[in-house]
CSV table of C-alpha atoms in Angstrom, one decimal:
chain,number,residue,atom,x,y,z
A,1,MET,CA,11.8,6.5,-16.7
A,2,SER,CA,11.5,6.2,-13.0
A,3,ALA,CA,10.0,9.2,-11.1
A,4,LEU,CA,13.6,10.2,-9.8
A,5,GLN,CA,14.7,10.0,-13.5
A,6,GLN,CA,12.0,12.3,-14.4
A,7,ALA,CA,12.6,14.9,-11.7
A,8,ALA,CA,16.1,14.9,-12.6
A,9,ALA,CA,15.2,15.5,-16.5
A,10,ILE,CA,12.8,18.4,-15.6
A,11,ARG,CA,15.6,20.0,-13.6
A,12,ALA,CA,18.0,19.6,-16.6
A,13,GLY,CA,15.6,21.1,-18.8
A,14,GLU,CA,15.1,17.7,-20.9
A,15,LEU,CA,11.5,17.2,-20.1
A,16,SER,CA,8.8,19.8,-19.3
A,17,PRO,CA,6.2,19.1,-16.7
A,18,VAL,CA,3.6,19.9,-19.3
A,19,GLU,CA,4.9,17.1,-21.5
A,20,LEU,CA,5.0,14.6,-18.6
A,21,VAL,CA,1.1,15.5,-17.7
A,22,GLU,CA,-0.2,15.0,-21.1
A,23,HIS,CA,1.8,12.1,-21.8
A,24,TYR,CA,0.2,10.3,-18.5
A,25,LEU,CA,-3.1,12.0,-19.4
A,26,GLY,CA,-3.1,10.3,-22.7
A,27,ARG,CA,-2.2,6.9,-21.1
A,28,ILE,CA,-5.1,7.0,-18.7
A,29,GLU,CA,-7.4,8.1,-21.7
A,30,ARG,CA,-6.4,5.0,-23.7
A,31,LEU,CA,-5.8,2.4,-21.1
A,32,ASP,CA,-7.7,3.2,-17.8
A,33,GLN,CA,-11.0,1.9,-19.0
A,34,ARG,CA,-9.4,-1.5,-19.0
A,35,VAL,CA,-7.4,-1.1,-15.8
A,36,GLY,CA,-9.9,0.7,-13.7
A,37,ALA,CA,-7.2,2.6,-11.7
A,38,PHE,CA,-8.8,6.0,-11.4
A,39,SER,CA,-12.2,7.1,-9.5
A,40,TYR,CA,-11.5,10.7,-10.7
A,41,VAL,CA,-9.4,12.2,-13.3
A,42,ALA,CA,-8.4,16.0,-12.7
A,43,ALA,CA,-7.2,16.8,-16.2
A,44,ASP,CA,-7.8,20.4,-16.4
A,45,GLN,CA,-6.2,20.8,-12.7
A,46,ALA,CA,-3.2,18.8,-13.6
A,47,ARG,CA,-2.8,20.6,-16.7
A,48,ALA,CA,-3.0,24.2,-15.0
A,49,ALA,CA,-0.7,22.8,-12.4
A,50,ALA,CA,1.7,21.9,-15.2
A,51,ARG,CA,1.7,25.4,-16.9
A,52,VAL,CA,2.4,27.0,-13.4
A,53,ALA,CA,5.2,24.6,-13.0
A,54,GLU,CA,6.5,25.3,-16.5
A,55,LYS,CA,6.6,29.0,-15.8
A,56,ARG,CA,8.5,28.4,-12.6
A,57,LEU,CA,10.8,26.4,-14.5
A,58,THR,CA,11.5,28.9,-17.0
A,59,GLY,CA,12.0,31.7,-14.3
A,60,ARG,CA,14.3,30.0,-11.8
A,61,SER,CA,17.7,31.2,-11.5
A,62,GLY,CA,19.0,27.6,-10.1
A,63,ALA,CA,17.8,24.1,-9.4
A,64,ALA,CA,18.2,24.7,-5.9
A,65,GLU,CA,15.0,26.4,-5.8
A,66,LEU,CA,12.9,23.5,-7.1
A,67,PRO,CA,11.4,20.8,-4.4
A,68,PRO,CA,12.8,17.4,-4.9
A,69,LEU,CA,10.0,16.0,-7.1
A,70,PHE,CA,9.2,19.2,-9.0
A,71,GLY,CA,6.9,18.4,-12.0
A,72,VAL,CA,6.6,14.7,-11.7
A,73,PRO,CA,2.8,13.4,-11.8
A,74,THR,CA,1.2,11.3,-9.2
A,75,ALA,CA,-2.2,10.6,-7.7
A,76,VAL,CA,-3.9,10.0,-4.4
A,77,LYS,CA,-5.7,7.1,-3.2
A,78,ASP,CA,-9.5,7.9,-3.0
A,79,LEU,CA,-9.6,7.1,1.0
A,80,THR,CA,-7.7,10.2,1.5
A,81,ALA,CA,-9.2,13.6,1.9
A,82,THR,CA,-8.7,16.1,-0.9
A,83,SER,CA,-10.3,19.6,-0.8
A,84,ASP,CA,-9.9,20.4,-4.3
A,85,MET,CA,-11.4,17.1,-5.8
A,86,PRO,CA,-13.9,14.6,-4.7
A,87,THR,CA,-13.3,12.3,-2.1
A,88,THR,CA,-15.6,9.2,-2.3
A,89,PHE,CA,-14.0,6.6,0.0
A,90,GLY,CA,-14.8,4.4,-2.7
A,91,SER,CA,-18.5,4.4,-1.9
A,92,ALA,CA,-21.6,5.4,-3.9
A,93,ALA,CA,-22.8,6.9,-0.7
A,94,PHE,CA,-20.2,9.8,-1.3
A,95,LYS,CA,-20.4,10.3,-4.9
A,96,GLY,CA,-19.5,13.7,-5.5
A,97,PHE,CA,-18.2,14.6,-2.1
A,98,THR,CA,-15.5,17.2,-1.4
A,99,PRO,CA,-14.2,17.3,1.8
A,100,PRO,CA,-13.8,20.9,3.5
A,101,VAL,CA,-10.2,19.9,4.6
A,102,GLU,CA,-7.4,18.3,2.8
A,103,ALA,CA,-4.9,15.5,4.4
A,104,HIS,CA,-1.6,16.5,5.7
A,105,VAL,CA,0.0,14.0,3.3
A,106,VAL,CA,-1.7,15.7,0.0
A,107,ARG,CA,-0.3,18.9,1.0
A,108,LEU,CA,3.3,17.3,1.5
A,109,LEU,CA,3.0,15.8,-1.7
A,110,ARG,CA,2.4,19.1,-3.5
A,111,GLU,CA,4.8,21.1,-1.6
A,112,ALA,CA,7.3,18.1,-3.0
A,113,GLY,CA,6.5,19.4,-6.4
A,114,THR,CA,4.3,16.6,-7.6
A,115,ILE,CA,1.2,17.2,-9.7
A,116,SER,CA,-1.8,15.2,-8.9
A,117,LEU,CA,-3.5,13.7,-11.9
A,118,GLY,CA,-6.8,12.8,-9.6
A,119,LYS,CA,-8.0,10.1,-7.2
A,120,LEU,CA,-7.2,6.4,-7.5
A,121,ASN,CA,-9.8,3.8,-7.0
A,122,ALA,CA,-9.9,2.2,-3.6
A,123,ALA,CA,-12.0,-0.5,-1.9
A,124,GLU,CA,-15.2,0.9,-0.4
A,125,PHE,CA,-13.9,2.2,3.2
A,126,GLY,CA,-10.8,0.2,2.7
A,127,LEU,CA,-12.4,-3.1,3.8
A,128,SER,CA,-11.2,-5.6,1.3
A,129,PRO,CA,-8.2,-7.1,-0.6
A,130,TYR,CA,-9.7,-6.3,-3.7
A,131,THR,CA,-10.9,-3.1,-5.3
A,132,ASP,CA,-14.6,-3.3,-7.0
A,133,THR,CA,-16.7,-0.2,-6.5
A,134,TYR,CA,-19.2,1.9,-8.0
A,135,ALA,CA,-16.4,3.5,-10.0
A,136,GLY,CA,-15.2,0.1,-11.5
A,137,SER,CA,-12.9,-2.7,-10.7
A,138,SER,CA,-9.4,-2.2,-10.6
A,139,ARG,CA,-7.6,-5.0,-12.2
A,140,THR,CA,-4.0,-6.1,-12.5
A,141,PRO,CA,-2.5,-5.2,-15.9
A,142,TRP,CA,-0.7,-8.4,-16.0
A,143,ASP,CA,-4.1,-10.3,-16.1
A,144,LEU,CA,-7.3,-8.1,-16.8
A,145,THR,CA,-9.6,-10.8,-15.4
A,146,ARG,CA,-7.9,-10.7,-12.1
A,147,THR,CA,-8.0,-7.9,-9.2
A,148,ALA,CA,-5.6,-5.5,-8.7
A,149,GLY,CA,-5.9,-5.9,-4.8
A,150,GLY,CA,-7.2,-3.7,-2.4
A,151,SER,CA,-7.5,-1.4,-0.7
A,152,SER,CA,-5.1,0.6,-2.6
A,153,GLY,CA,-5.9,-1.4,-6.0
A,154,GLY,CA,-6.3,1.8,-8.0
A,155,SER,CA,-2.6,2.8,-7.0
A,156,GLY,CA,-1.3,-0.6,-7.6
A,157,ALA,CA,-2.8,-0.8,-11.2
A,158,ALA,CA,-1.9,2.8,-12.0
A,159,VAL,CA,1.8,2.1,-11.2
A,160,ALA,CA,1.7,-1.1,-13.1
A,161,ALA,CA,0.1,0.1,-16.1
A,162,ASP,CA,2.2,3.3,-16.1
A,163,LEU,CA,-0.6,5.5,-15.6
A,164,VAL,CA,1.7,7.7,-13.2
A,165,PRO,CA,5.2,6.8,-12.3
A,166,PHE,CA,4.4,6.4,-8.6
A,167,ALA,CA,1.4,6.4,-6.3
A,168,HIS,CA,0.0,7.3,-2.7
A,169,GLY,CA,-1.8,4.4,-1.0
A,170,ASN,CA,-2.5,3.7,2.6
A,171,ASP,CA,-2.3,0.5,4.5
A,172,ALA,CA,-4.4,-0.6,7.6
A,173,GLY,CA,-4.4,-4.3,7.0
A,174,GLY,CA,-2.0,-4.8,3.8
A,175,SER,CA,-3.8,-2.2,1.6
A,176,VAL,CA,-0.4,-1.3,0.2
A,177,ARG,CA,1.4,-4.5,0.1
A,178,ILE,CA,-1.4,-6.6,-1.5
A,179,PRO,CA,-1.8,-4.2,-4.6
A,180,ALA,CA,2.0,-4.4,-4.9
A,181,SER,CA,2.1,-8.0,-4.9
A,182,VAL,CA,-0.8,-8.6,-7.3
A,183,CYS,CA,0.4,-5.8,-9.8
A,184,GLY,CA,4.2,-6.5,-9.7
A,185,VAL,CA,5.4,-3.1,-8.3
A,186,PHE,CA,7.1,-2.3,-4.9
A,187,GLY,CA,4.8,-1.4,-1.9
A,188,PHE,CA,6.3,0.0,1.3
A,189,LYS,CA,4.2,0.3,4.6
A,190,PRO,CA,6.4,2.6,6.9
A,191,SER,CA,6.4,2.3,10.6
A,192,ARG,CA,3.8,3.7,12.6
A,193,GLY,CA,3.9,7.5,12.9
A,194,ARG,CA,6.3,7.9,10.2
A,195,ILE,CA,3.7,9.6,8.0
A,196,SER,CA,0.9,11.9,9.5
A,197,ASN,CA,-3.0,10.4,9.1
A,198,GLY,CA,-4.1,13.9,10.2
A,199,PRO,CA,-5.9,16.1,10.3
A,200,LEU,CA,-9.1,14.1,10.5
A,201,ALA,CA,-9.8,12.3,13.6
A,202,PRO,CA,-7.0,9.3,14.2
A,203,ASP,CA,-7.6,5.7,13.4
A,204,PRO,CA,-9.6,4.3,16.6
A,205,VAL,CA,-7.7,0.9,16.1
A,206,ILE,CA,-4.1,2.6,15.4
A,207,GLN,CA,-3.5,0.4,12.2
A,208,LEU,CA,-3.4,3.0,9.4
A,209,CYS,CA,-0.4,3.9,7.5
A,210,GLN,CA,0.2,6.1,4.4
A,211,GLY,CA,2.8,4.6,2.1
A,212,PRO,CA,4.2,4.7,-1.7
A,213,LEU,CA,3.6,2.4,-4.4
A,214,THR,CA,6.2,2.5,-7.0
A,215,ARG,CA,8.5,0.9,-9.7
A,216,THR,CA,11.8,1.2,-7.7
A,217,VAL,CA,13.0,1.1,-4.0
A,218,ALA,CA,14.8,4.7,-4.8
A,219,ASP,CA,11.3,6.1,-5.8
A,220,ALA,CA,9.5,4.9,-2.9
A,221,ALA,CA,12.2,6.3,-0.5
A,222,ALA,CA,11.9,9.8,-2.4
A,223,LEU,CA,8.3,9.6,-1.7
A,224,LEU,CA,8.6,8.6,1.9
A,225,ASP,CA,11.2,11.7,2.2
A,226,ALA,CA,8.2,13.7,0.8
A,227,MET,CA,5.5,12.5,3.1
A,228,ALA,CA,7.2,11.6,6.3
A,229,GLY,CA,7.5,13.8,9.5
A,230,PRO,CA,5.1,14.6,12.3
A,231,GLN,CA,2.5,17.2,12.3
A,232,PRO,CA,0.3,18.8,14.9
A,233,GLY,CA,-2.0,16.5,16.5
A,234,ASP,CA,-0.3,13.2,15.7
A,235,LEU,CA,-0.5,10.6,18.5
A,236,PHE,CA,2.4,8.9,17.3
A,237,TRP,CA,5.7,9.9,16.1
A,238,ALA,CA,8.3,7.7,14.6
A,239,PRO,CA,12.2,8.5,15.7
A,240,PRO,CA,13.2,10.8,12.9
A,241,LEU,CA,16.4,10.3,10.9
A,242,PRO,CA,19.3,12.6,11.9
A,243,ASP,CA,19.5,16.1,10.3
A,244,GLY,CA,20.7,16.2,7.0
A,245,ASP,CA,19.8,12.5,6.2
A,246,SER,CA,17.1,11.1,4.0
A,247,PHE,CA,15.9,7.7,3.4
A,248,LEU,CA,16.8,8.0,-0.3
A,249,GLU,CA,20.2,8.4,0.6
A,250,ARG,CA,20.0,5.7,3.3
A,251,SER,CA,18.5,3.3,0.7
A,252,ALA,CA,21.3,3.3,-1.3
A,253,ARG,CA,23.9,2.1,1.3
A,254,GLU,CA,24.9,-1.4,0.8
A,255,PRO,CA,23.7,-3.4,4.1
A,256,ALA,CA,25.9,-5.6,6.3
A,257,PRO,CA,25.3,-9.0,6.3
A,258,LEU,CA,21.9,-9.4,8.4
A,259,ARG,CA,20.2,-12.2,10.4
A,260,ILE,CA,16.9,-12.6,8.9
A,261,GLY,CA,14.2,-14.8,10.2
A,262,ARG,CA,11.6,-16.5,7.8
A,263,PHE,CA,8.3,-18.3,8.0
A,264,LEU,CA,5.9,-19.8,5.6
A,265,HIS,CA,2.9,-21.2,7.8
A,266,PRO,CA,0.1,-18.7,7.6
A,267,GLY,CA,-0.9,-19.2,11.1
A,268,SER,CA,-3.7,-21.8,10.7
A,269,ASP,CA,-3.6,-25.3,9.2
A,270,GLU,CA,-6.7,-24.8,7.5
A,271,LEU,CA,-5.2,-22.5,4.8
A,272,HIS,CA,-3.2,-23.3,1.9
A,273,VAL,CA,-0.3,-21.9,0.5
A,274,HIS,CA,-0.1,-21.9,-3.3
A,275,PRO,CA,3.0,-23.7,-4.8
A,276,ASP,CA,3.7,-20.5,-7.1
A,277,VAL,CA,3.8,-18.6,-3.4
A,278,VAL,CA,6.3,-21.1,-2.0
A,279,ALA,CA,8.3,-20.9,-4.9
A,280,ALA,CA,8.4,-17.1,-4.7
A,281,TYR,CA,9.3,-17.6,-1.0
A,282,GLU,CA,12.2,-19.9,-1.4
A,283,GLN,CA,13.7,-18.2,-4.3
A,284,ALA,CA,13.9,-15.1,-2.0
A,285,THR,CA,15.4,-17.1,0.6
A,286,GLU,CA,18.1,-18.4,-2.0
A,287,LEU,CA,18.9,-14.7,-3.0
A,288,LEU,CA,19.5,-13.4,0.6
A,289,VAL,CA,21.6,-16.2,1.3
A,290,ALA,CA,23.6,-15.4,-1.9
A,291,LEU,CA,23.9,-12.0,-0.7
A,292,GLY,CA,25.5,-13.0,2.4
A,293,HIS,CA,22.7,-12.7,5.1
A,294,GLU,CA,21.9,-15.6,7.5
A,295,VAL,CA,18.5,-16.9,7.1
A,296,GLU,CA,16.7,-18.7,9.9
A,297,ASP,CA,13.3,-20.7,10.0
A,298,ILE,CA,11.0,-19.3,12.9
A,299,ASP,CA,7.6,-20.1,13.8
A,300,PRO,CA,4.7,-18.0,12.7
A,301,PRO,CA,4.4,-14.8,15.2
A,302,PHE,CA,0.5,-14.9,15.0
A,303,GLY,CA,-2.0,-17.8,15.4
A,304,PRO,CA,-5.7,-18.6,14.3
A,305,ALA,CA,-6.9,-17.2,17.7
A,306,MET,CA,-6.1,-13.5,16.4
A,307,VAL,CA,-8.3,-14.1,13.4
A,308,GLU,CA,-11.5,-13.4,15.3
A,309,GLU,CA,-10.2,-10.9,17.4
A,310,PHE,CA,-9.0,-8.8,14.5
A,311,GLN,CA,-12.3,-9.4,12.9
A,312,ASP,CA,-14.2,-7.8,15.8
A,313,VAL,CA,-11.9,-4.8,15.7
A,314,TRP,CA,-12.2,-4.4,12.0
A,315,SER,CA,-15.9,-4.6,12.1
A,316,VAL,CA,-16.1,-1.7,14.7
A,317,ARG,CA,-13.6,0.3,12.7
A,318,SER,CA,-15.9,0.2,9.5
A,319,LEU,CA,-18.5,2.4,11.5
A,320,ARG,CA,-16.1,5.3,11.8
A,321,VAL,CA,-17.4,6.5,8.4
A,322,PRO,CA,-21.0,8.0,9.2
A,323,VAL,CA,-23.5,7.0,6.4
A,324,THR,CA,-26.8,8.3,5.9
A,325,GLU,CA,-27.8,6.1,3.2
A,326,GLU,CA,-26.5,2.7,4.2
A,327,ASP,CA,-28.6,0.9,1.1
A,328,LEU,CA,-25.9,2.6,-1.4
A,329,LEU,CA,-23.3,0.3,0.5
A,330,LEU,CA,-22.0,-2.4,-1.1
A,331,PRO,CA,-22.8,-5.9,0.4
A,332,LEU,CA,-19.7,-6.7,2.0
A,333,THR,CA,-19.5,-3.0,3.9
A,334,ARG,CA,-23.1,-3.5,5.3
A,335,TYR,CA,-21.9,-7.1,6.4
A,336,TRP,CA,-18.9,-5.5,8.5
A,337,ARG,CA,-21.1,-2.6,10.0
A,338,GLU,CA,-23.7,-5.1,11.1
A,339,ARG,CA,-21.5,-7.2,12.6
A,340,GLY,CA,-19.7,-4.2,14.3
A,341,ARG,CA,-22.9,-3.2,15.8
A,342,THR,CA,-23.3,-6.5,17.5
A,343,VAL,CA,-19.7,-6.2,19.0
A,344,SER,CA,-19.9,-4.7,22.7
A,345,SER,CA,-17.7,-2.2,23.9
A,346,GLU,CA,-16.3,-4.9,26.3
A,347,ARG,CA,-15.8,-7.3,23.7
A,348,PHE,CA,-14.1,-4.5,21.7
A,349,LEU,CA,-11.6,-3.2,24.2
A,350,GLY,CA,-10.8,-6.9,25.2
A,351,ALA,CA,-9.9,-7.9,21.2
A,352,LEU,CA,-8.0,-4.8,21.2
A,353,GLN,CA,-6.1,-5.3,24.2
A,354,ASP,CA,-5.4,-9.2,23.3
A,355,ILE,CA,-4.3,-8.1,19.6
A,356,GLN,CA,-1.8,-5.5,21.1
A,357,LEU,CA,-0.7,-8.2,23.7
A,358,ARG,CA,-0.1,-10.7,20.9
A,359,ALA,CA,1.8,-8.0,18.8
A,360,THR,CA,4.0,-7.1,21.8
A,361,ARG,CA,5.3,-10.8,22.2
A,362,ALA,CA,5.7,-11.0,18.6
A,363,MET,CA,8.0,-8.4,18.2
A,364,ALA,CA,9.9,-9.0,21.2
A,365,ASP,CA,10.3,-12.9,19.7
A,366,ALA,CA,11.4,-11.5,16.4
A,367,HIS,CA,13.5,-8.6,17.6
A,368,ARG,CA,16.9,-10.7,17.2
A,369,PHE,CA,16.4,-10.6,13.9
A,370,ASP,CA,17.1,-7.7,11.6
A,371,ALA,CA,14.5,-8.5,9.2
A,372,VAL,CA,11.8,-11.0,8.7
A,373,LEU,CA,10.9,-12.8,5.4
A,374,SER,CA,7.1,-14.2,4.6
A,375,PRO,CA,4.9,-14.3,1.7
A,376,THR,CA,2.7,-11.3,0.8
A,377,LEU,CA,-0.4,-13.6,0.0
A,378,ALA,CA,-0.9,-17.1,0.3
A,379,LEU,CA,-2.6,-17.0,-3.3
A,380,PRO,CA,-1.7,-15.7,-6.7
A,381,PRO,CA,-3.9,-12.8,-8.0
A,382,GLN,CA,-7.6,-13.9,-7.9
A,383,ARG,CA,-10.6,-12.9,-10.0
A,384,PRO,CA,-12.7,-10.4,-8.0
A,385,GLU,CA,-15.6,-12.8,-8.7
A,386,TRP,CA,-14.0,-15.4,-6.6
A,387,PHE,CA,-14.4,-13.3,-3.5
A,388,LYS,CA,-18.0,-12.3,-3.9
A,389,GLU,CA,-19.8,-15.1,-5.7
A,390,LEU,CA,-21.2,-16.7,-2.5
A,391,GLY,CA,-22.2,-13.9,-0.4
A,392,PRO,CA,-20.5,-11.7,2.4
A,393,ALA,CA,-19.6,-14.6,4.9
A,394,THR,CA,-17.7,-16.5,2.2
A,395,ASP,CA,-16.2,-13.3,0.8
A,396,LEU,CA,-14.9,-12.9,4.3
A,397,LYS,CA,-13.4,-16.4,4.6
A,398,ARG,CA,-11.7,-16.1,1.1
A,399,GLN,CA,-10.2,-12.8,2.0
A,400,PHE,CA,-8.3,-14.6,4.8
A,401,MET,CA,-7.4,-17.6,2.7
A,402,ALA,CA,-5.9,-15.0,0.2
A,403,SER,CA,-4.3,-12.6,2.7
A,404,PRO,CA,-3.4,-14.3,6.1
A,405,TYR,CA,0.0,-12.5,6.4
A,406,ALA,CA,-0.1,-8.8,5.8
A,407,ALA,CA,-2.6,-7.4,8.9
A,408,ALA,CA,0.0,-8.3,11.8
A,409,GLN,CA,2.3,-5.6,10.7
A,410,ASN,CA,-0.4,-3.0,11.0
A,411,VAL,CA,-0.9,-4.3,14.7
A,412,THR,CA,2.9,-4.3,15.4
A,413,GLY,CA,3.4,-1.2,13.6
A,414,GLN,CA,6.4,-2.2,12.2
A,415,PRO,CA,7.8,-1.0,8.6
A,416,SER,CA,6.8,-3.7,6.2
A,417,ALA,CA,7.6,-4.0,2.3
A,418,SER,CA,6.3,-6.1,-0.6
A,419,LEU,CA,8.8,-7.0,-3.2
A,420,PRO,CA,8.1,-8.1,-6.9
A,421,LEU,CA,10.7,-10.5,-7.1
A,422,HIS,CA,8.8,-13.4,-8.7
A,423,TRP,CA,6.5,-14.1,-11.6
A,424,SER,CA,4.8,-17.4,-12.1
A,425,ALA,CA,4.7,-19.6,-15.3
A,426,GLN,CA,1.4,-18.2,-16.1
A,427,GLY,CA,3.0,-14.6,-16.0
A,428,LEU,CA,1.4,-13.7,-12.8
A,429,PRO,CA,3.6,-11.5,-10.1
A,430,ILE,CA,3.9,-13.1,-6.9
A,431,GLY,CA,5.3,-10.8,-3.9
A,432,VAL,CA,7.2,-11.4,-1.0
A,433,MET,CA,7.3,-9.6,2.2
A,434,LEU,CA,10.1,-8.5,4.4
A,435,THR,CA,9.3,-6.9,7.6
A,436,GLY,CA,11.6,-4.6,9.8
A,437,ARG,CA,12.1,-3.6,13.2
A,438,LEU,CA,10.0,-0.7,14.3
A,439,GLY,CA,11.4,2.6,13.4
A,440,GLU,CA,14.2,1.0,11.2
A,441,ASP,CA,12.5,2.0,8.1
A,442,ALA,CA,15.7,3.1,6.7
A,443,GLU,CA,17.3,-0.2,7.0
A,444,LEU,CA,14.5,-2.1,5.5
A,445,LEU,CA,14.7,-0.1,2.4
A,446,ALA,CA,18.5,-0.6,2.1
A,447,LEU,CA,17.9,-4.4,2.3
A,448,CYS,CA,15.1,-4.2,-0.4
A,449,ALA,CA,17.2,-1.7,-2.6
A,450,GLN,CA,20.1,-4.6,-2.3
A,451,LEU,CA,17.8,-7.4,-3.5
A,452,GLU,CA,16.3,-5.1,-6.4
A,453,ALA,CA,20.1,-4.4,-7.6
A,454,ALA,CA,20.5,-8.1,-7.4
A,455,LYS,CA,17.3,-9.1,-9.4
A,456,PRO,CA,16.0,-6.0,-11.1
A,457,TRP,CA,12.2,-5.9,-11.4
A,458,ALA,CA,11.6,-2.2,-12.9
A,459,GLY,CA,12.0,-3.1,-16.2
A,460,ARG,CA,9.3,-5.7,-16.5
A,461,ARG,CA,6.2,-4.6,-18.4
A,462,PRO,CA,2.8,-6.2,-18.5
A,463,PRO,CA,1.4,-7.2,-21.9
A,464,LEU,CA,-0.9,-4.4,-21.5
């Protein structure tokens, strides 16, 4: 059942929150040692919350009293502050740490009626497109030798393995869309300012977005409805929907014929796009055309000049987490932070300004299109050892080889989604990415839902 189906069954009295929580805790106990999705399982807290929900359910006078996702289990990425359970940021340096505050998005998920089963494994400080931490290695359930992606690897693995029906993630350089691609689920990065990052200090380079990983587009829209909305102190607010409207309702509307740009080139002639990725991209194009949309080839919006600038910005960003015991950090994290300390303030501000200028030009060039199609990744799911085996410098190069597409939308702030429309002959999921205009999250969700209806993916289950 989808998350929305579970919520409806609870309202109808066909399922109880206690049953659902026990069902998923049982799956976590049986399967998570192999999948590595959770960094912390809050079994006692979840059971207690389910019992409270059960009492509220039996004592209600009408369904209207219940929040929209009442009783549905979920879990929160371990980069996001929770005041009632540990938040380690994927790092042994913060093992056992419980923040004194919680993120707005955590409170909003609770107010929507969801029950958190714990914290989901995440790449240390969100710095890599694979998740391999002190808490274990998150693996795609489609091939347990391969990474679940990152930095929201635990979120992607948990949804793909049916350890939760939907999950929270966040995305500063592809961290929702990358796990969605390699785990065969749907991942949505909303427009900048759509979901609050507060109340902690804002992302200094303005790239971070919260977002859902789900099996269906409708579930993602419902989770977006629960999380969206400005909060006091937010620097950016995305344009709200009209009063009484919702992303869930808008996602169900059939889109008119759209003009869609597409590009395959990864922005550097040194990079190779795998044939399975090309096949997924071409099949997505054929599907869009069959649905009546006009598809046109365009030049890649960003070139190799942006890579060095992005890495300068990313390395300085890695220093935003204060650490007292640097020797507990992973080699890659230490590498990023050491590089960040060599970047002068002048160089950092110059890189930030140049990236934003390129983003502005790219958005202006693409504004004539309703959406843009590209691969999510240039390679199929990889083994985490492939990234790490030759040290941090090679790790960094291989990260760019695997993921040259997804970070651009964090710079522009546009909504962007990874859709699981293709599986390789080896049974590996290969996502494609659709990016919409800034602020037009609802329109992008409607297009994604149309593709899902034409080529459903939610019923596919990994051999796990």
